[in-house]
Coordinates of C-alpha atoms in Angstrom, one line a residue:
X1 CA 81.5 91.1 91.1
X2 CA 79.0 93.5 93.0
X3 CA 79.4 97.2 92.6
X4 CA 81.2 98.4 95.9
X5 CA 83.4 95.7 95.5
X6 CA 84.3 96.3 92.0
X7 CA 84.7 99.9 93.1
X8 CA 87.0 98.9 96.4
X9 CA 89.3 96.4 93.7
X10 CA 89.7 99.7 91.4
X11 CA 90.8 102.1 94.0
X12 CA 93.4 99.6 95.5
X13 CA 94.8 99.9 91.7
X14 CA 93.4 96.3 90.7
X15 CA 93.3 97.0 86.7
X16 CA 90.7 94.6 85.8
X17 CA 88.2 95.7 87.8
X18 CA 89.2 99.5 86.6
X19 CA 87.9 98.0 83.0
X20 CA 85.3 96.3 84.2
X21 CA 84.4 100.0 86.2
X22 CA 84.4 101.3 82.9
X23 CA 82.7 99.4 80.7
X24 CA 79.4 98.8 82.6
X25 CA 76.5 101.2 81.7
X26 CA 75.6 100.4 85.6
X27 CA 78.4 101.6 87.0
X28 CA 77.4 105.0 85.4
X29 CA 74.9 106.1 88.2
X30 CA 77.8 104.6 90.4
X31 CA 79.9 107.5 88.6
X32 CA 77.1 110.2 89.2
X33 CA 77.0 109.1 92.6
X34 CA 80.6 109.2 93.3
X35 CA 81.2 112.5 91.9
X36 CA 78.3 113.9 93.8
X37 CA 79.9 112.3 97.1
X38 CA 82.9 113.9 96.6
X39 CA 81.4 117.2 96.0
X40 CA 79.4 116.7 99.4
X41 CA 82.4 116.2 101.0
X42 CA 84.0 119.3 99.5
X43 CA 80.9 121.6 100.3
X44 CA 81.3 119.7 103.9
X45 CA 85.2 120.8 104.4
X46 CA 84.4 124.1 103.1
X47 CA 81.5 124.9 105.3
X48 CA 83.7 123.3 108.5
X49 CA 86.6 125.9 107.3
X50 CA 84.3 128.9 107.4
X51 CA 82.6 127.8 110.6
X52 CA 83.1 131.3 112.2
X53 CA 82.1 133.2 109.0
X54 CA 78.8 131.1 108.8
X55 CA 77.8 131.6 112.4
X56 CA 78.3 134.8 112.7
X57 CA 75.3 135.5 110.5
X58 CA 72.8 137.1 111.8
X59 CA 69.6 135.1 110.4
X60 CA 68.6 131.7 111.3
X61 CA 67.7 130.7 108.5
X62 CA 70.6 131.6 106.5
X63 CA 73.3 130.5 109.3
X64 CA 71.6 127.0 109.6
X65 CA 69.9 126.2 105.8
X66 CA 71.1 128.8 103.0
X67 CA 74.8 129.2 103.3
X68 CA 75.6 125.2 104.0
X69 CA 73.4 124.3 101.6
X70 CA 75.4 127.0 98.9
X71 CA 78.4 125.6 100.4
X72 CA 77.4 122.2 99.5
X73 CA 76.6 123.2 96.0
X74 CA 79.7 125.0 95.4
X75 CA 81.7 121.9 96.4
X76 CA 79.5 119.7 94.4
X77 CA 79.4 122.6 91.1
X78 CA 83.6 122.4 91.7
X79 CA 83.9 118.8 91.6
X80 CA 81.5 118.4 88.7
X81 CA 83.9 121.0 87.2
X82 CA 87.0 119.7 88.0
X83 CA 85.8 116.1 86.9
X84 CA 85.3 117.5 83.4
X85 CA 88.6 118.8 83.3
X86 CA 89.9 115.9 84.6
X87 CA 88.0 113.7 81.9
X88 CA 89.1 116.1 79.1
X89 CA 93.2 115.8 79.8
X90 CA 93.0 112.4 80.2
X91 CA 91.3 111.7 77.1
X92 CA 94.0 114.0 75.8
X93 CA 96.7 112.0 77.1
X94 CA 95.2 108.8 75.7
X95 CA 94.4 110.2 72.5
X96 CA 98.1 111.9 72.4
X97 CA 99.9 108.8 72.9
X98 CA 97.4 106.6 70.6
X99 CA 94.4 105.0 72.7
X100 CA 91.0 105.2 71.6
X101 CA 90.1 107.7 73.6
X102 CA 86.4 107.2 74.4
X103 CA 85.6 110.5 76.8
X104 CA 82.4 108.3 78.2
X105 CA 84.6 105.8 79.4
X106 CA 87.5 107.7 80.8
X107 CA 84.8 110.1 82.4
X108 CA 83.4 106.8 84.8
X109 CA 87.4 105.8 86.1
X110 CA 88.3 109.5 86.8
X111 CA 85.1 109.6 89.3
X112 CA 87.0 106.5 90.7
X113 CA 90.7 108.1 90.1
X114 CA 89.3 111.3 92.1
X115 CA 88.1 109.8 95.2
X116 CA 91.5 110.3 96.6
X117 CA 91.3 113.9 96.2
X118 CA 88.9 113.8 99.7
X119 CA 92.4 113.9 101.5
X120 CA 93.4 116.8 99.5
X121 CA 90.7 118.8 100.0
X122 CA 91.8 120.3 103.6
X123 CA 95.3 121.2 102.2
X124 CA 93.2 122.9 99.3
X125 CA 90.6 124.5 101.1
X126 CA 93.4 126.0 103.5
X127 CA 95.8 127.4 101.3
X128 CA 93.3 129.1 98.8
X129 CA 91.6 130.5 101.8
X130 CA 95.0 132.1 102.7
X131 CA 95.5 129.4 105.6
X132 CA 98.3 128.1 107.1
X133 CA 99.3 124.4 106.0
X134 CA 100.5 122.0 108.5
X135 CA 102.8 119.1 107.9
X136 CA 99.3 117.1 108.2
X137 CA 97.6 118.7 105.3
X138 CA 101.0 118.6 103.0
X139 CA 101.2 114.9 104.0
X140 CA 97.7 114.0 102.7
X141 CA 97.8 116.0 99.8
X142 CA 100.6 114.6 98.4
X143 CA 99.3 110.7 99.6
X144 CA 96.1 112.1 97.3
X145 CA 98.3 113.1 94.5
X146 CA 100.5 109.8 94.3
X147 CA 97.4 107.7 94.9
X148 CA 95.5 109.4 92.1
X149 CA 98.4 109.3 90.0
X150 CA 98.4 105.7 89.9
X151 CA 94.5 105.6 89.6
X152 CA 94.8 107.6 86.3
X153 CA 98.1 105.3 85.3
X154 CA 95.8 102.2 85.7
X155 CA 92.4 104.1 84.1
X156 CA 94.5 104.0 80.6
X157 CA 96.3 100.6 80.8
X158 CA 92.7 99.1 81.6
X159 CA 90.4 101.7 79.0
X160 CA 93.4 101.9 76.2
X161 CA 95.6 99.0 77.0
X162 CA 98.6 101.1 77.7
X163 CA 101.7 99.7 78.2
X164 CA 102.6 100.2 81.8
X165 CA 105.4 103.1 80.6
X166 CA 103.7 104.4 78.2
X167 CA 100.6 105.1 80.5
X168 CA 102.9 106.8 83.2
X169 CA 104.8 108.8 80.7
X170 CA 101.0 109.9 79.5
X171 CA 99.8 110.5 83.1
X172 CA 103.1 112.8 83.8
X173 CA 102.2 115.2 80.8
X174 CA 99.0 115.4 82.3
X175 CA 99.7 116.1 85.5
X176 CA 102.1 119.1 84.5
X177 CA 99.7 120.2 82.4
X178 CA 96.5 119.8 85.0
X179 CA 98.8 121.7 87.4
X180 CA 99.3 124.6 84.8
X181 CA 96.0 125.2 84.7
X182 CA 94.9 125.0 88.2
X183 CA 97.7 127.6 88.9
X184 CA 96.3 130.0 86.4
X185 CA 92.8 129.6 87.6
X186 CA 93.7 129.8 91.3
X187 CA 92.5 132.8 92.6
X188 CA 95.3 134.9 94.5
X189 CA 96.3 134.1 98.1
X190 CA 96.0 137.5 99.9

Protein backbone atom coordinates (compact mmCIF):
# COMPACT_ATOMS: atom_id res chain seq x y z
CA UNK A 1 0.00 0.00 0.00
CA UNK A 2 1.60 3.39 -1.20
CA UNK A 3 1.79 6.26 1.26
CA UNK A 4 -1.20 8.60 0.24
CA UNK A 5 -3.30 5.74 0.07
CA UNK A 6 -2.47 4.32 3.32
CA UNK A 7 -2.94 7.83 4.61
CA UNK A 8 -6.58 8.25 2.58
CA UNK A 9 -7.57 4.38 4.28
CA UNK A 10 -6.62 5.97 7.85
CA UNK A 11 -8.55 9.06 7.73
CA UNK A 12 -11.79 7.29 6.43
CA UNK A 13 -11.23 5.37 9.97
CA UNK A 14 -9.83 2.06 8.17
CA UNK A 15 -7.85 0.63 11.47
CA UNK A 16 -5.44 -1.45 9.69
CA UNK A 17 -3.97 1.01 7.75
CA UNK A 18 -3.96 3.36 11.06
CA UNK A 19 -1.38 0.55 12.37
CA UNK A 20 0.29 0.16 9.43
CA UNK A 21 0.46 4.43 9.56
CA UNK A 22 2.09 3.88 12.73
CA UNK A 23 4.45 1.46 12.52
CA UNK A 24 6.47 2.48 9.42
CA UNK A 25 9.63 4.62 10.09
CA UNK A 26 8.55 6.01 6.46
CA UNK A 27 5.57 7.23 7.27
CA UNK A 28 7.50 9.53 9.81
CA UNK A 29 8.52 12.30 7.30
CA UNK A 30 4.79 11.59 6.06
CA UNK A 31 4.00 12.73 9.85
CA UNK A 32 6.48 15.87 9.68
CA UNK A 33 4.95 16.74 6.48
CA UNK A 34 1.45 16.50 7.64
CA UNK A 35 1.86 18.45 10.66
CA UNK A 36 3.67 21.12 8.78
CA UNK A 37 0.59 21.18 6.18
CA UNK A 38 -1.65 21.71 8.68
CA UNK A 39 0.22 24.44 10.23
CA UNK A 40 0.35 26.10 6.55
CA UNK A 41 -3.04 25.95 6.44
CA UNK A 42 -3.46 27.54 9.87
CA UNK A 43 -0.91 30.47 9.12
CA UNK A 44 -3.11 30.59 5.66
CA UNK A 45 -6.63 31.11 7.59
CA UNK A 46 -5.05 33.37 9.93
CA UNK A 47 -3.46 35.65 7.52
CA UNK A 48 -6.97 35.56 5.24
CA UNK A 49 -8.79 36.64 8.80
CA UNK A 50 -6.52 39.61 9.36
CA UNK A 51 -6.55 40.62 5.70
CA UNK A 52 -7.38 44.28 6.52
CA UNK A 53 -4.93 44.39 9.48
CA UNK A 54 -2.10 43.14 7.12
CA UNK A 55 -2.78 45.52 4.28
CA UNK A 56 -3.12 48.34 5.96
CA UNK A 57 0.61 48.33 6.63
CA UNK A 58 2.44 50.78 5.51
CA UNK A 59 5.70 48.95 4.01
CA UNK A 60 5.83 46.70 1.18
CA UNK A 61 7.86 44.55 2.30
CA UNK A 62 6.23 43.82 5.52
CA UNK A 63 2.53 43.85 4.04
CA UNK A 64 3.60 41.36 1.25
CA UNK A 65 6.74 39.01 2.83
CA UNK A 66 7.20 39.56 6.77
CA UNK A 67 3.80 39.48 8.41
CA UNK A 68 2.42 36.29 6.04
CA UNK A 69 5.36 34.69 6.48
CA UNK A 70 5.05 35.22 10.68
CA UNK A 71 1.62 34.30 10.11
CA UNK A 72 2.58 31.12 8.59
CA UNK A 73 4.98 30.37 11.27
CA UNK A 74 2.66 31.00 14.04
CA UNK A 75 0.18 28.62 12.54
CA UNK A 76 2.84 26.09 11.92
CA UNK A 77 4.73 26.91 15.79
CA UNK A 78 0.71 26.32 17.03
CA UNK A 79 0.17 23.16 15.31
CA UNK A 80 3.52 21.79 16.21
CA UNK A 81 2.31 22.75 19.76
CA UNK A 82 -0.91 21.48 19.78
CA UNK A 83 0.39 18.11 18.18
CA UNK A 84 2.55 17.63 21.24
CA UNK A 85 -0.27 18.07 23.45
CA UNK A 86 -2.21 16.10 21.55
CA UNK A 87 0.45 13.21 21.52
CA UNK A 88 1.01 13.60 25.31
CA UNK A 89 -2.98 13.02 26.43
CA UNK A 90 -3.29 10.30 24.21
CA UNK A 91 -0.45 8.53 25.42
CA UNK A 92 -2.02 9.27 28.68
CA UNK A 93 -5.17 7.80 27.87
CA UNK A 94 -3.54 4.69 26.53
CA UNK A 95 -1.25 4.41 29.26
CA UNK A 96 -4.31 5.07 31.81
CA UNK A 97 -6.36 2.39 30.59
CA UNK A 98 -3.32 -0.21 30.07
CA UNK A 99 -1.81 0.11 26.38
CA UNK A 100 1.76 0.25 25.85
CA UNK A 101 1.88 3.58 25.35
CA UNK A 102 4.73 4.21 22.92
CA UNK A 103 4.70 8.34 22.52
CA UNK A 104 6.68 7.75 18.93
CA UNK A 105 3.93 5.85 17.70
CA UNK A 106 0.85 7.65 18.93
CA UNK A 107 2.72 10.98 17.87
CA UNK A 108 2.60 9.69 13.72
CA UNK A 109 -1.58 8.79 14.01
CA UNK A 110 -2.41 12.10 15.84
CA UNK A 111 -0.66 13.99 12.62
CA UNK A 112 -3.27 11.79 10.85
CA UNK A 113 -6.12 12.16 13.69
CA UNK A 114 -5.56 16.09 13.37
CA UNK A 115 -6.03 16.65 9.77
CA UNK A 116 -9.66 17.20 10.48
CA UNK A 117 -8.98 20.04 12.54
CA UNK A 118 -8.41 22.13 8.87
CA UNK A 119 -12.32 22.55 9.21
CA UNK A 120 -12.01 23.76 12.60
CA UNK A 121 -9.75 26.22 12.16
CA UNK A 122 -12.17 29.07 10.70
CA UNK A 123 -14.52 28.51 13.76
CA UNK A 124 -11.25 28.87 15.89
CA UNK A 125 -9.58 31.56 14.28
CA UNK A 126 -13.01 33.60 14.53
CA UNK A 127 -14.08 33.18 17.90
CA UNK A 128 -10.52 33.79 19.53
CA UNK A 129 -10.26 36.81 17.36
CA UNK A 130 -13.61 38.02 19.00
CA UNK A 131 -15.54 37.16 15.69
CA UNK A 132 -18.87 36.34 15.09
CA UNK A 133 -19.51 32.48 14.42
CA UNK A 134 -21.99 31.49 11.87
CA UNK A 135 -23.97 28.29 11.69
CA UNK A 136 -21.26 27.42 8.91
CA UNK A 137 -18.26 27.62 11.13
CA UNK A 138 -20.20 25.74 14.19
CA UNK A 139 -21.17 23.10 11.58
CA UNK A 140 -17.54 22.29 10.65
CA UNK A 141 -16.13 22.48 13.83
CA UNK A 142 -18.18 20.13 15.33
CA UNK A 143 -17.87 17.69 11.84
CA UNK A 144 -13.84 18.28 12.83
CA UNK A 145 -14.41 17.29 16.44
CA UNK A 146 -16.57 14.03 15.76
CA UNK A 147 -14.28 13.09 12.85
CA UNK A 148 -11.16 13.44 14.98
CA UNK A 149 -12.79 11.79 17.73
CA UNK A 150 -13.12 8.69 15.90
CA UNK A 151 -9.53 9.11 14.36
CA UNK A 152 -8.11 9.14 17.99
CA UNK A 153 -10.82 6.09 18.94
CA UNK A 154 -9.18 4.08 15.99
CA UNK A 155 -5.29 5.46 16.71
CA UNK A 156 -5.61 3.22 20.10
CA UNK A 157 -7.52 0.16 18.93
CA UNK A 158 -4.85 -0.10 16.04
CA UNK A 159 -1.42 1.15 18.29
CA UNK A 160 -2.76 -0.54 21.72
CA UNK A 161 -5.32 -3.00 20.58
CA UNK A 162 -8.13 -1.38 22.47
CA UNK A 163 -11.29 -2.87 22.68
CA UNK A 164 -13.59 -0.86 20.70
CA UNK A 165 -15.33 0.52 24.27
CA UNK A 166 -12.55 0.73 26.04
CA UNK A 167 -10.88 3.05 23.38
CA UNK A 168 -13.97 5.47 23.29
CA UNK A 169 -14.26 5.50 26.98
CA UNK A 170 -10.31 6.51 26.82
CA UNK A 171 -10.77 9.07 24.03
CA UNK A 172 -13.86 10.78 26.12
CA UNK A 173 -11.52 11.39 29.17
CA UNK A 174 -9.28 12.91 26.84
CA UNK A 175 -11.30 14.95 25.18
CA UNK A 176 -12.75 16.61 28.49
CA UNK A 177 -9.55 16.86 29.60
CA UNK A 178 -7.91 18.41 26.14
CA UNK A 179 -10.86 20.80 26.37
CA UNK A 180 -9.83 21.83 30.00
CA UNK A 181 -6.88 22.91 29.01
CA UNK A 182 -7.52 24.70 25.90
CA UNK A 183 -10.05 26.80 27.90
CA UNK A 184 -7.47 27.80 30.37
CA UNK A 185 -4.99 28.66 27.77
CA UNK A 186 -7.44 30.52 25.62
CA UNK A 187 -6.67 33.97 25.67
CA UNK A 188 -9.83 36.16 26.65
CA UNK A 189 -12.47 37.16 23.97
CA UNK A 190 -12.69 41.04 24.40
Amino acid sequence: MNSLRTIKKSLFLDKEAMAQFSQSEKMGKWSIFLIGLLGAIYGGLSIYQNLETVQALESPLLRTVLMPLLLVGVGVITVWLTVFVFSLLLWAAARGFGGAGILRIIRRVTSIALLPAAFAMPAFITFTSGGTLTMLHIGLALVALIWIYLLCVKALEATQQFETKKAYIAVLIMFVFFTSIYYIILPPVA
